[in-house]
Amino acid sequence: MILIEKIYRRGHETLSSVDQIEKFQTNDGYITPNQILAREIGADHENCFYKNAEGKRKKVVAEKDDTGTWHLKTIGTTAPATDGLLQLPHMENVWG
């Protein structure tokens, strides 16, 4: 099982989808790129969770589109204001 604890992303724009996240830090300290995590949990059907504001675990799923690219999404809403995954503590990775 993978538990997501922190997100990394570029720039300062507001996150509106999981695909905008660059990397994730998991509970075991590993930092995993977005696409690799999506492929892992999509192909292997491995459980992937994040803790919401109440400390409850919520599931993240991955789907492959027609071009073969994996996309992460959370079960339920993906509205930035209410999606717990997008509200995780994050570190700003700014290049340029």
PDB file of N, CA and C in Angstrom:
ATOM      1  N   MET A   1       0.840  -1.192   0.000  1.00  0.00           N
ATOM      2  CA  MET A   1       0.000   0.000   0.000  1.00  0.00           C
ATOM      3  C   MET A   1       0.881   1.250   0.000  1.00  0.00           C
ATOM      4  N   ILE A   2       0.509   2.237  -0.771  1.00  0.00           N
ATOM      5  CA  ILE A   2       1.219   3.502  -0.851  1.00  0.00           C
ATOM      6  C   ILE A   2       0.364   4.572  -0.189  1.00  0.00           C
ATOM      7  N   LEU A   3       0.980   5.347   0.693  1.00  0.00           N
ATOM      8  CA  LEU A   3       0.268   6.460   1.321  1.00  0.00           C
ATOM      9  C   LEU A   3       0.974   7.754   0.942  1.00  0.00           C
ATOM     10  N   ILE A   4       0.256   8.654   0.287  1.00  0.00           N
ATOM     11  CA  ILE A   4       0.817   9.916  -0.169  1.00  0.00           C
ATOM     12  C   ILE A   4       0.783  10.919   0.982  1.00  0.00           C
ATOM     13  N   GLU A   5       1.933  11.567   1.211  1.00  0.00           N
ATOM     14  CA  GLU A   5       2.004  12.508   2.325  1.00  0.00           C
ATOM     15  C   GLU A   5       2.297  13.937   1.900  1.00  0.00           C
ATOM     16  N   LYS A   6       2.981  14.115   0.787  1.00  0.00           N
ATOM     17  CA  LYS A   6       3.361  15.465   0.386  1.00  0.00           C
ATOM     18  C   LYS A   6       3.426  15.517  -1.131  1.00  0.00           C
ATOM     19  N   ILE A   7       3.132  16.699  -1.698  1.00  0.00           N
ATOM     20  CA  ILE A   7       3.199  16.856  -3.148  1.00  0.00           C
ATOM     21  C   ILE A   7       4.250  17.903  -3.519  1.00  0.00           C
ATOM     22  N   TYR A   8       4.824  17.721  -4.690  1.00  0.00           N
ATOM     23  CA  TYR A   8       5.778  18.663  -5.255  1.00  0.00           C
ATOM     24  C   TYR A   8       5.214  19.152  -6.578  1.00  0.00           C
ATOM     25  N   ARG A   9       5.357  20.440  -6.850  1.00  0.00           N
ATOM     26  CA  ARG A   9       4.854  20.951  -8.119  1.00  0.00           C
ATOM     27  C   ARG A   9       5.656  22.163  -8.548  1.00  0.00           C
ATOM     28  N   ARG A  10       5.536  22.497  -9.828  1.00  0.00           N
ATOM     29  CA  ARG A  10       6.218  23.667 -10.374  1.00  0.00           C
ATOM     30  C   ARG A  10       5.408  24.925 -10.131  1.00  0.00           C
ATOM     31  N   GLY A  11       6.110  26.035 -10.050  1.00  0.00           N
ATOM     32  CA  GLY A  11       5.460  27.338 -10.107  1.00  0.00           C
ATOM     33  C   GLY A  11       4.544  27.633  -8.941  1.00  0.00           C
ATOM     34  N   HIS A  12       3.734  28.641  -9.134  1.00  0.00           N
ATOM     35  CA  HIS A  12       2.855  29.104  -8.072  1.00  0.00           C
ATOM     36  C   HIS A  12       1.384  29.075  -8.471  1.00  0.00           C
ATOM     37  N   GLU A  13       1.081  28.511  -9.631  1.00  0.00           N
ATOM     38  CA  GLU A  13      -0.314  28.482 -10.060  1.00  0.00           C
ATOM     39  C   GLU A  13      -1.111  27.528  -9.169  1.00  0.00           C
ATOM     40  N   THR A  14      -2.386  27.790  -9.061  1.00  0.00           N
ATOM     41  CA  THR A  14      -3.255  26.971  -8.232  1.00  0.00           C
ATOM     42  C   THR A  14      -3.461  25.610  -8.869  1.00  0.00           C
ATOM     43  N   LEU A  15      -3.366  24.572  -8.067  1.00  0.00           N
ATOM     44  CA  LEU A  15      -3.610  23.223  -8.565  1.00  0.00           C
ATOM     45  C   LEU A  15      -5.100  23.028  -8.807  1.00  0.00           C
ATOM     46  N   SER A  16      -5.436  22.474  -9.969  1.00  0.00           N
ATOM     47  CA  SER A  16      -6.833  22.169 -10.237  1.00  0.00           C
ATOM     48  C   SER A  16      -7.034  20.711 -10.635  1.00  0.00           C
ATOM     49  N   SER A  17      -5.953  19.972 -10.841  1.00  0.00           N
ATOM     50  CA  SER A  17      -6.073  18.538 -11.118  1.00  0.00           C
ATOM     51  C   SER A  17      -4.837  17.822 -10.615  1.00  0.00           C
ATOM     52  N   VAL A  18      -4.972  16.526 -10.382  1.00  0.00           N
ATOM     53  CA  VAL A  18      -3.864  15.732  -9.869  1.00  0.00           C
ATOM     54  C   VAL A  18      -2.719  15.687 -10.871  1.00  0.00           C
ATOM     55  N   ASP A  19      -3.043  15.753 -12.162  1.00  0.00           N
ATOM     56  CA  ASP A  19      -2.007  15.663 -13.189  1.00  0.00           C
ATOM     57  C   ASP A  19      -1.034  16.844 -13.174  1.00  0.00           C
ATOM     58  N   GLN A  20      -1.398  17.945 -12.519  1.00  0.00           N
ATOM     59  CA  GLN A  20      -0.497  19.099 -12.448  1.00  0.00           C
ATOM     60  C   GLN A  20       0.617  18.899 -11.425  1.00  0.00           C
ATOM     61  N   ILE A  21       0.491  17.890 -10.586  1.00  0.00           N
ATOM     62  CA  ILE A  21       1.495  17.625  -9.569  1.00  0.00           C
ATOM     63  C   ILE A  21       2.705  16.971 -10.224  1.00  0.00           C
ATOM     64  N   GLU A  22       3.894  17.454  -9.901  1.00  0.00           N
ATOM     65  CA  GLU A  22       5.117  16.899 -10.477  1.00  0.00           C
ATOM     66  C   GLU A  22       5.478  15.559  -9.846  1.00  0.00           C
ATOM     67  N   LYS A  23       5.558  15.554  -8.525  1.00  0.00           N
ATOM     68  CA  LYS A  23       6.009  14.370  -7.804  1.00  0.00           C
ATOM     69  C   LYS A  23       5.247  14.247  -6.494  1.00  0.00           C
ATOM     70  N   PHE A  24       5.288  13.042  -5.960  1.00  0.00           N
ATOM     71  CA  PHE A  24       4.681  12.767  -4.664  1.00  0.00           C
ATOM     72  C   PHE A  24       5.727  12.211  -3.718  1.00  0.00           C
ATOM     73  N   GLN A  25       5.618  12.574  -2.444  1.00  0.00           N
ATOM     74  CA  GLN A  25       6.418  11.894  -1.424  1.00  0.00           C
ATOM     75  C   GLN A  25       5.512  10.930  -0.700  1.00  0.00           C
ATOM     76  N   THR A  26       5.944   9.693  -0.605  1.00  0.00           N
ATOM     77  CA  THR A  26       5.135   8.665   0.036  1.00  0.00           C
ATOM     78  C   THR A  26       5.547   8.511   1.496  1.00  0.00           C
ATOM     79  N   ASN A  27       4.764   7.730   2.230  1.00  0.00           N
ATOM     80  CA  ASN A  27       4.987   7.606   3.667  1.00  0.00           C
ATOM     81  C   ASN A  27       6.316   6.948   4.003  1.00  0.00           C
ATOM     82  N   ASP A  28       6.913   6.228   3.070  1.00  0.00           N
ATOM     83  CA  ASP A  28       8.212   5.615   3.333  1.00  0.00           C
ATOM     84  C   ASP A  28       9.373   6.515   2.922  1.00  0.00           C
ATOM     85  N   GLY A  29       9.060   7.774   2.545  1.00  0.00           N
ATOM     86  CA  GLY A  29      10.100   8.738   2.248  1.00  0.00           C
ATOM     87  C   GLY A  29      10.514   8.820   0.794  1.00  0.00           C
ATOM     88  N   TYR A  30      10.004   7.922  -0.044  1.00  0.00           N
ATOM     89  CA  TYR A  30      10.367   7.962  -1.460  1.00  0.00           C
ATOM     90  C   TYR A  30       9.657   9.100  -2.168  1.00  0.00           C
ATOM     91  N   ILE A  31      10.330   9.711  -3.126  1.00  0.00           N
ATOM     92  CA  ILE A  31       9.721  10.739  -3.961  1.00  0.00           C
ATOM     93  C   ILE A  31       9.532  10.135  -5.342  1.00  0.00           C
ATOM     94  N   THR A  32       8.279  10.050  -5.770  1.00  0.00           N
ATOM     95  CA  THR A  32       7.908   9.341  -6.991  1.00  0.00           C
ATOM     96  C   THR A  32       7.289  10.296  -7.995  1.00  0.00           C
ATOM     97  N   PRO A  33       7.770  10.299  -9.247  1.00  0.00           N
ATOM     98  CA  PRO A  33       7.137  11.135 -10.276  1.00  0.00           C
ATOM     99  C   PRO A  33       5.676  10.750 -10.492  1.00  0.00           C
ATOM    100  N   ASN A  34       4.901  11.740 -10.889  1.00  0.00           N
ATOM    101  CA  ASN A  34       3.468  11.571 -11.099  1.00  0.00           C
ATOM    102  C   ASN A  34       3.155  10.409 -12.048  1.00  0.00           C
ATOM    103  N   GLN A  35       3.795  10.400 -13.221  1.00  0.00           N
ATOM    104  CA  GLN A  35       3.485   9.382 -14.229  1.00  0.00           C
ATOM    105  C   GLN A  35       3.873   7.986 -13.769  1.00  0.00           C
ATOM    106  N   ILE A  36       4.991   7.894 -13.028  1.00  0.00           N
ATOM    107  CA  ILE A  36       5.417   6.576 -12.553  1.00  0.00           C
ATOM    108  C   ILE A  36       4.434   6.040 -11.522  1.00  0.00           C
ATOM    109  N   LEU A  37       4.003   6.909 -10.623  1.00  0.00           N
ATOM    110  CA  LEU A  37       3.023   6.487  -9.626  1.00  0.00           C
ATOM    111  C   LEU A  37       1.720   6.062 -10.293  1.00  0.00           C
ATOM    112  N   ALA A  38       1.283   6.838 -11.286  1.00  0.00           N
ATOM    113  CA  ALA A  38       0.046   6.502 -11.988  1.00  0.00           C
ATOM    114  C   ALA A  38       0.158   5.145 -12.673  1.00  0.00           C
ATOM    115  N   ARG A  39       1.284   4.910 -13.327  1.00  0.00           N
ATOM    116  CA  ARG A  39       1.475   3.636 -14.016  1.00  0.00           C
ATOM    117  C   ARG A  39       1.506   2.482 -13.025  1.00  0.00           C
ATOM    118  N   GLU A  40       2.167   2.693 -11.899  1.00  0.00           N
ATOM    119  CA  GLU A  40       2.257   1.626 -10.901  1.00  0.00           C
ATOM    120  C   GLU A  40       0.896   1.247 -10.350  1.00  0.00           C
ATOM    121  N   ILE A  41       0.132   2.242  -9.923  1.00  0.00           N
ATOM    122  CA  ILE A  41      -1.150   1.900  -9.297  1.00  0.00           C
ATOM    123  C   ILE A  41      -2.199   1.549 -10.337  1.00  0.00           C
ATOM    124  N   GLY A  42      -2.006   1.985 -11.599  1.00  0.00           N
ATOM    125  CA  GLY A  42      -2.952   1.623 -12.644  1.00  0.00           C
ATOM    126  C   GLY A  42      -2.717   0.214 -13.160  1.00  0.00           C
ATOM    127  N   ALA A  43      -1.451  -0.118 -13.406  1.00  0.00           N
ATOM    128  CA  ALA A  43      -1.141  -1.414 -13.989  1.00  0.00           C
ATOM    129  C   ALA A  43      -1.214  -2.532 -12.961  1.00  0.00           C
ATOM    130  N   ASP A  44      -0.817  -2.223 -11.742  1.00  0.00           N
ATOM    131  CA  ASP A  44      -0.754  -3.259 -10.718  1.00  0.00           C
ATOM    132  C   ASP A  44      -1.978  -3.280  -9.820  1.00  0.00           C
ATOM    133  N   HIS A  45      -2.846  -2.288  -9.985  1.00  0.00           N
ATOM    134  CA  HIS A  45      -4.035  -2.175  -9.133  1.00  0.00           C
ATOM    135  C   HIS A  45      -3.647  -2.113  -7.668  1.00  0.00           C
ATOM    136  N   GLU A  46      -2.482  -1.530  -7.371  1.00  0.00           N
ATOM    137  CA  GLU A  46      -2.047  -1.420  -5.987  1.00  0.00           C
ATOM    138  C   GLU A  46      -2.798  -0.281  -5.307  1.00  0.00           C
ATOM    139  N   ASN A  47      -3.134  -0.512  -4.072  1.00  0.00           N
ATOM    140  CA  ASN A  47      -3.862   0.511  -3.332  1.00  0.00           C
ATOM    141  C   ASN A  47      -2.980   1.721  -3.081  1.00  0.00           C
ATOM    142  N   CYS A  48      -3.516   2.892  -3.328  1.00  0.00           N
ATOM    143  CA  CYS A  48      -2.803   4.143  -3.122  1.00  0.00           C
ATOM    144  C   CYS A  48      -3.760   5.092  -2.416  1.00  0.00           C
ATOM    145  N   PHE A  49      -3.323   5.665  -1.303  1.00  0.00           N
ATOM    146  CA  PHE A  49      -4.203   6.483  -0.490  1.00  0.00           C
ATOM    147  C   PHE A  49      -3.543   7.800  -0.124  1.00  0.00           C
ATOM    148  N   TYR A  50      -4.359   8.749   0.283  1.00  0.00           N
ATOM    149  CA  TYR A  50      -3.865   9.954   0.933  1.00  0.00           C
ATOM    150  C   TYR A  50      -4.734  10.178   2.157  1.00  0.00           C
ATOM    151  N   LYS A  51      -4.213  10.898   3.118  1.00  0.00           N
ATOM    152  CA  LYS A  51      -4.995  11.203   4.322  1.00  0.00           C
ATOM    153  C   LYS A  51      -5.712  12.526   4.121  1.00  0.00           C
ATOM    154  N   ASN A  52      -7.009  12.520   4.362  1.00  0.00           N
ATOM    155  CA  ASN A  52      -7.765  13.770   4.237  1.00  0.00           C
ATOM    156  C   ASN A  52      -7.657  14.566   5.539  1.00  0.00           C
ATOM    157  N   ALA A  53      -8.381  15.664   5.589  1.00  0.00           N
ATOM    158  CA  ALA A  53      -8.272  16.569   6.738  1.00  0.00           C
ATOM    159  C   ALA A  53      -8.696  15.893   8.039  1.00  0.00           C
ATOM    160  N   GLU A  54      -9.578  14.905   7.955  1.00  0.00           N
ATOM    161  CA  GLU A  54     -10.020  14.200   9.157  1.00  0.00           C
ATOM    162  C   GLU A  54      -9.086  13.064   9.525  1.00  0.00           C
ATOM    163  N   GLY A  55      -8.023  12.870   8.730  1.00  0.00           N
ATOM    164  CA  GLY A  55      -7.096  11.785   9.002  1.00  0.00           C
ATOM    165  C   GLY A  55      -7.538  10.448   8.443  1.00  0.00           C
ATOM    166  N   LYS A  56      -8.622  10.456   7.651  1.00  0.00           N
ATOM    167  CA  LYS A  56      -9.106   9.217   7.046  1.00  0.00           C
ATOM    168  C   LYS A  56      -8.419   8.989   5.708  1.00  0.00           C
ATOM    169  N   ARG A  57      -8.262   7.737   5.349  1.00  0.00           N
ATOM    170  CA  ARG A  57      -7.605   7.423   4.091  1.00  0.00           C
ATOM    171  C   ARG A  57      -8.596   7.455   2.931  1.00  0.00           C
ATOM    172  N   LYS A  58      -8.209   8.143   1.869  1.00  0.00           N
ATOM    173  CA  LYS A  58      -9.017   8.210   0.659  1.00  0.00           C
ATOM    174  C   LYS A  58      -8.210   7.639  -0.495  1.00  0.00           C
ATOM    175  N   LYS A  59      -8.882   6.964  -1.405  1.00  0.00           N
ATOM    176  CA  LYS A  59      -8.168   6.242  -2.461  1.00  0.00           C
ATOM    177  C   LYS A  59      -7.900   7.110  -3.686  1.00  0.00           C
ATOM    178  N   VAL A  60      -6.717   6.872  -4.287  1.00  0.00           N
ATOM    179  CA  VAL A  60      -6.337   7.478  -5.559  1.00  0.00           C
ATOM    180  C   VAL A  60      -6.300   6.365  -6.599  1.00  0.00           C
ATOM    181  N   VAL A  61      -6.818   6.626  -7.786  1.00  0.00           N
ATOM    182  CA  VAL A  61      -6.831   5.629  -8.847  1.00  0.00           C
ATOM    183  C   VAL A  61      -6.145   6.191 -10.090  1.00  0.00           C
ATOM    184  N   ALA A  62      -5.787   5.300 -11.013  1.00  0.00           N
ATOM    185  CA  ALA A  62      -5.119   5.724 -12.239  1.00  0.00           C
ATOM    186  C   ALA A  62      -5.813   5.083 -13.434  1.00  0.00           C
ATOM    187  N   GLU A  63      -5.918   5.834 -14.521  1.00  0.00           N
ATOM    188  CA  GLU A  63      -6.515   5.335 -15.761  1.00  0.00           C
ATOM    189  C   GLU A  63      -5.595   5.641 -16.923  1.00  0.00           C
ATOM    190  N   LYS A  64      -5.621   4.776 -17.920  1.00  0.00           N
ATOM    191  CA  LYS A  64      -4.828   4.998 -19.131  1.00  0.00           C
ATOM    192  C   LYS A  64      -5.741   5.571 -20.208  1.00  0.00           C
ATOM    193  N   ASP A  65      -5.299   6.649 -20.864  1.00  0.00           N
ATOM    194  CA  ASP A  65      -6.115   7.242 -21.925  1.00  0.00           C
ATOM    195  C   ASP A  65      -5.809   6.569 -23.265  1.00  0.00           C
ATOM    196  N   ASP A  66      -6.435   7.066 -24.328  1.00  0.00           N
ATOM    197  CA  ASP A  66      -6.303   6.442 -25.647  1.00  0.00           C
ATOM    198  C   ASP A  66      -4.887   6.498 -26.205  1.00  0.00           C
ATOM    199  N   THR A  67      -4.084   7.451 -25.733  1.00  0.00           N
ATOM    200  CA  THR A  67      -2.715   7.570 -26.224  1.00  0.00           C
ATOM    201  C   THR A  67      -1.736   6.738 -25.399  1.00  0.00           C
ATOM    202  N   GLY A  68      -2.245   6.068 -24.377  1.00  0.00           N
ATOM    203  CA  GLY A  68      -1.390   5.235 -23.549  1.00  0.00           C
ATOM    204  C   GLY A  68      -0.773   5.951 -22.371  1.00  0.00           C
ATOM    205  N   THR A  69      -1.208   7.168 -22.110  1.00  0.00           N
ATOM    206  CA  THR A  69      -0.677   7.936 -20.985  1.00  0.00           C
ATOM    207  C   THR A  69      -1.532   7.695 -19.750  1.00  0.00           C
ATOM    208  N   TRP A  70      -0.855   7.458 -18.623  1.00  0.00           N
ATOM    209  CA  TRP A  70      -1.579   7.244 -17.384  1.00  0.00           C
ATOM    210  C   TRP A  70      -1.944   8.576 -16.740  1.00  0.00           C
ATOM    211  N   HIS A  71      -3.141   8.634 -16.146  1.00  0.00           N
ATOM    212  CA  HIS A  71      -3.595   9.824 -15.438  1.00  0.00           C
ATOM    213  C   HIS A  71      -4.088   9.427 -14.061  1.00  0.00           C
ATOM    214  N   LEU A  72      -3.664  10.194 -13.065  1.00  0.00           N
ATOM    215  CA  LEU A  72      -4.147   9.976 -11.709  1.00  0.00           C
ATOM    216  C   LEU A  72      -5.446  10.719 -11.485  1.00  0.00           C
ATOM    217  N   LYS A  73      -6.285  10.175 -10.654  1.00  0.00           N
ATOM    218  CA  LYS A  73      -7.455  10.915 -10.195  1.00  0.00           C
ATOM    219  C   LYS A  73      -7.857  10.370  -8.846  1.00  0.00           C
ATOM    220  N   THR A  74      -8.560  11.188  -8.095  1.00  0.00           N
ATOM    221  CA  THR A  74      -9.051  10.736  -6.807  1.00  0.00           C
ATOM    222  C   THR A  74     -10.482  10.255  -6.963  1.00  0.00           C
ATOM    223  N   ILE A  75     -10.860   9.351  -6.106  1.00  0.00           N
ATOM    224  CA  ILE A  75     -12.239   8.876  -6.138  1.00  0.00           C
ATOM    225  C   ILE A  75     -13.120   9.967  -5.561  1.00  0.00           C
ATOM    226  N   GLY A  76     -14.180  10.285  -6.265  1.00  0.00           N
ATOM    227  CA  GLY A  76     -15.077  11.343  -5.820  1.00  0.00           C
ATOM    228  C   GLY A  76     -14.802  12.620  -6.578  1.00  0.00           C
ATOM    229  N   THR A  77     -14.772  13.716  -5.871  1.00  0.00           N
ATOM    230  CA  THR A  77     -14.646  15.015  -6.511  1.00  0.00           C
ATOM    231  C   THR A  77     -13.200  15.344  -6.859  1.00  0.00           C
ATOM    232  N   THR A  78     -13.017  16.110  -7.924  1.00  0.00           N
ATOM    233  CA  THR A  78     -11.683  16.618  -8.249  1.00  0.00           C
ATOM    234  C   THR A  78     -11.689  18.138  -8.230  1.00  0.00           C
ATOM    235  N   ALA A  79     -12.664  18.726  -7.527  1.00  0.00           N
ATOM    236  CA  ALA A  79     -12.703  20.180  -7.389  1.00  0.00           C
ATOM    237  C   ALA A  79     -11.562  20.609  -6.473  1.00  0.00           C
ATOM    238  N   PRO A  80     -10.756  21.595  -6.884  1.00  0.00           N
ATOM    239  CA  PRO A  80      -9.588  21.977  -6.090  1.00  0.00           C
ATOM    240  C   PRO A  80      -9.918  22.373  -4.661  1.00  0.00           C
ATOM    241  N   ALA A  81     -11.078  22.959  -4.467  1.00  0.00           N
ATOM    242  CA  ALA A  81     -11.423  23.437  -3.130  1.00  0.00           C
ATOM    243  C   ALA A  81     -11.787  22.303  -2.187  1.00  0.00           C
ATOM    244  N   THR A  82     -12.204  21.164  -2.739  1.00  0.00           N
ATOM    245  CA  THR A  82     -12.692  20.091  -1.886  1.00  0.00           C
ATOM    246  C   THR A  82     -11.911  18.794  -2.021  1.00  0.00           C
ATOM    247  N   ASP A  83     -10.988  18.701  -2.964  1.00  0.00           N
ATOM    248  CA  ASP A  83     -10.220  17.476  -3.153  1.00  0.00           C
ATOM    249  C   ASP A  83      -9.090  17.445  -2.134  1.00  0.00           C
ATOM    250  N   GLY A  84      -9.142  16.477  -1.241  1.00  0.00           N
ATOM    251  CA  GLY A  84      -8.152  16.407  -0.184  1.00  0.00           C
ATOM    252  C   GLY A  84      -6.734  16.226  -0.679  1.00  0.00           C
ATOM    253  N   LEU A  85      -6.569  15.526  -1.805  1.00  0.00           N
ATOM    254  CA  LEU A  85      -5.219  15.298  -2.322  1.00  0.00           C
ATOM    255  C   LEU A  85      -4.552  16.609  -2.699  1.00  0.00           C
ATOM    256  N   LEU A  86      -5.319  17.516  -3.291  1.00  0.00           N
ATOM    257  CA  LEU A  86      -4.749  18.790  -3.711  1.00  0.00           C
ATOM    258  C   LEU A  86      -4.492  19.714  -2.516  1.00  0.00           C
ATOM    259  N   GLN A  87      -5.028  19.360  -1.368  1.00  0.00           N
ATOM    260  CA  GLN A  87      -4.820  20.171  -0.167  1.00  0.00           C
ATOM    261  C   GLN A  87      -3.683  19.646   0.702  1.00  0.00           C
ATOM    262  N   LEU A  88      -2.989  18.616   0.250  1.00  0.00           N
ATOM    263  CA  LEU A  88      -1.873  18.085   1.026  1.00  0.00           C
ATOM    264  C   LEU A  88      -0.768  19.131   1.171  1.00  0.00           C
ATOM    265  N   PRO A  89       0.057  19.003   2.206  1.00  0.00           N
ATOM    266  CA  PRO A  89       1.205  19.906   2.312  1.00  0.00           C
ATOM    267  C   PRO A  89       2.086  19.738   1.080  1.00  0.00           C
ATOM    268  N   HIS A  90       2.573  20.810   0.540  1.00  0.00           N
ATOM    269  CA  HIS A  90       3.396  20.677  -0.654  1.00  0.00           C
ATOM    270  C   HIS A  90       4.648  21.531  -0.561  1.00  0.00           C
ATOM    271  N   MET A  91       5.654  21.114  -1.309  1.00  0.00           N
ATOM    272  CA  MET A  91       6.881  21.876  -1.429  1.00  0.00           C
ATOM    273  C   MET A  91       6.908  22.457  -2.819  1.00  0.00           C
ATOM    274  N   GLU A  92       7.263  23.721  -2.922  1.00  0.00           N
ATOM    275  CA  GLU A  92       7.319  24.378  -4.228  1.00  0.00           C
ATOM    276  C   GLU A  92       8.629  24.016  -4.924  1.00  0.00           C
ATOM    277  N   ASN A  93       8.529  23.423  -6.080  1.00  0.00           N
ATOM    278  CA  ASN A  93       9.699  23.218  -6.928  1.00  0.00           C
ATOM    279  C   ASN A  93       9.611  24.219  -8.058  1.00  0.00           C
ATOM    280  N   VAL A  94      10.488  25.199  -8.052  1.00  0.00           N
ATOM    281  CA  VAL A  94      10.432  26.243  -9.068  1.00  0.00           C
ATOM    282  C   VAL A  94      11.731  26.215  -9.871  1.00  0.00           C
ATOM    283  N   TRP A  95      11.609  25.984 -11.166  1.00  0.00           N
ATOM    284  CA  TRP A  95      12.747  26.003 -12.065  1.00  0.00           C
ATOM    285  C   TRP A  95      12.698  27.244 -12.936  1.00  0.00           C
ATOM    286  N   GLY A  96      13.865  27.706 -13.350  1.00  0.00           N
ATOM    287  CA  GLY A  96      13.829  28.795 -14.306  1.00  0.00           C
ATOM    288  C   GLY A  96      14.639  29.978 -13.892  1.00  0.00           C
TER     289      GLY A  96
END
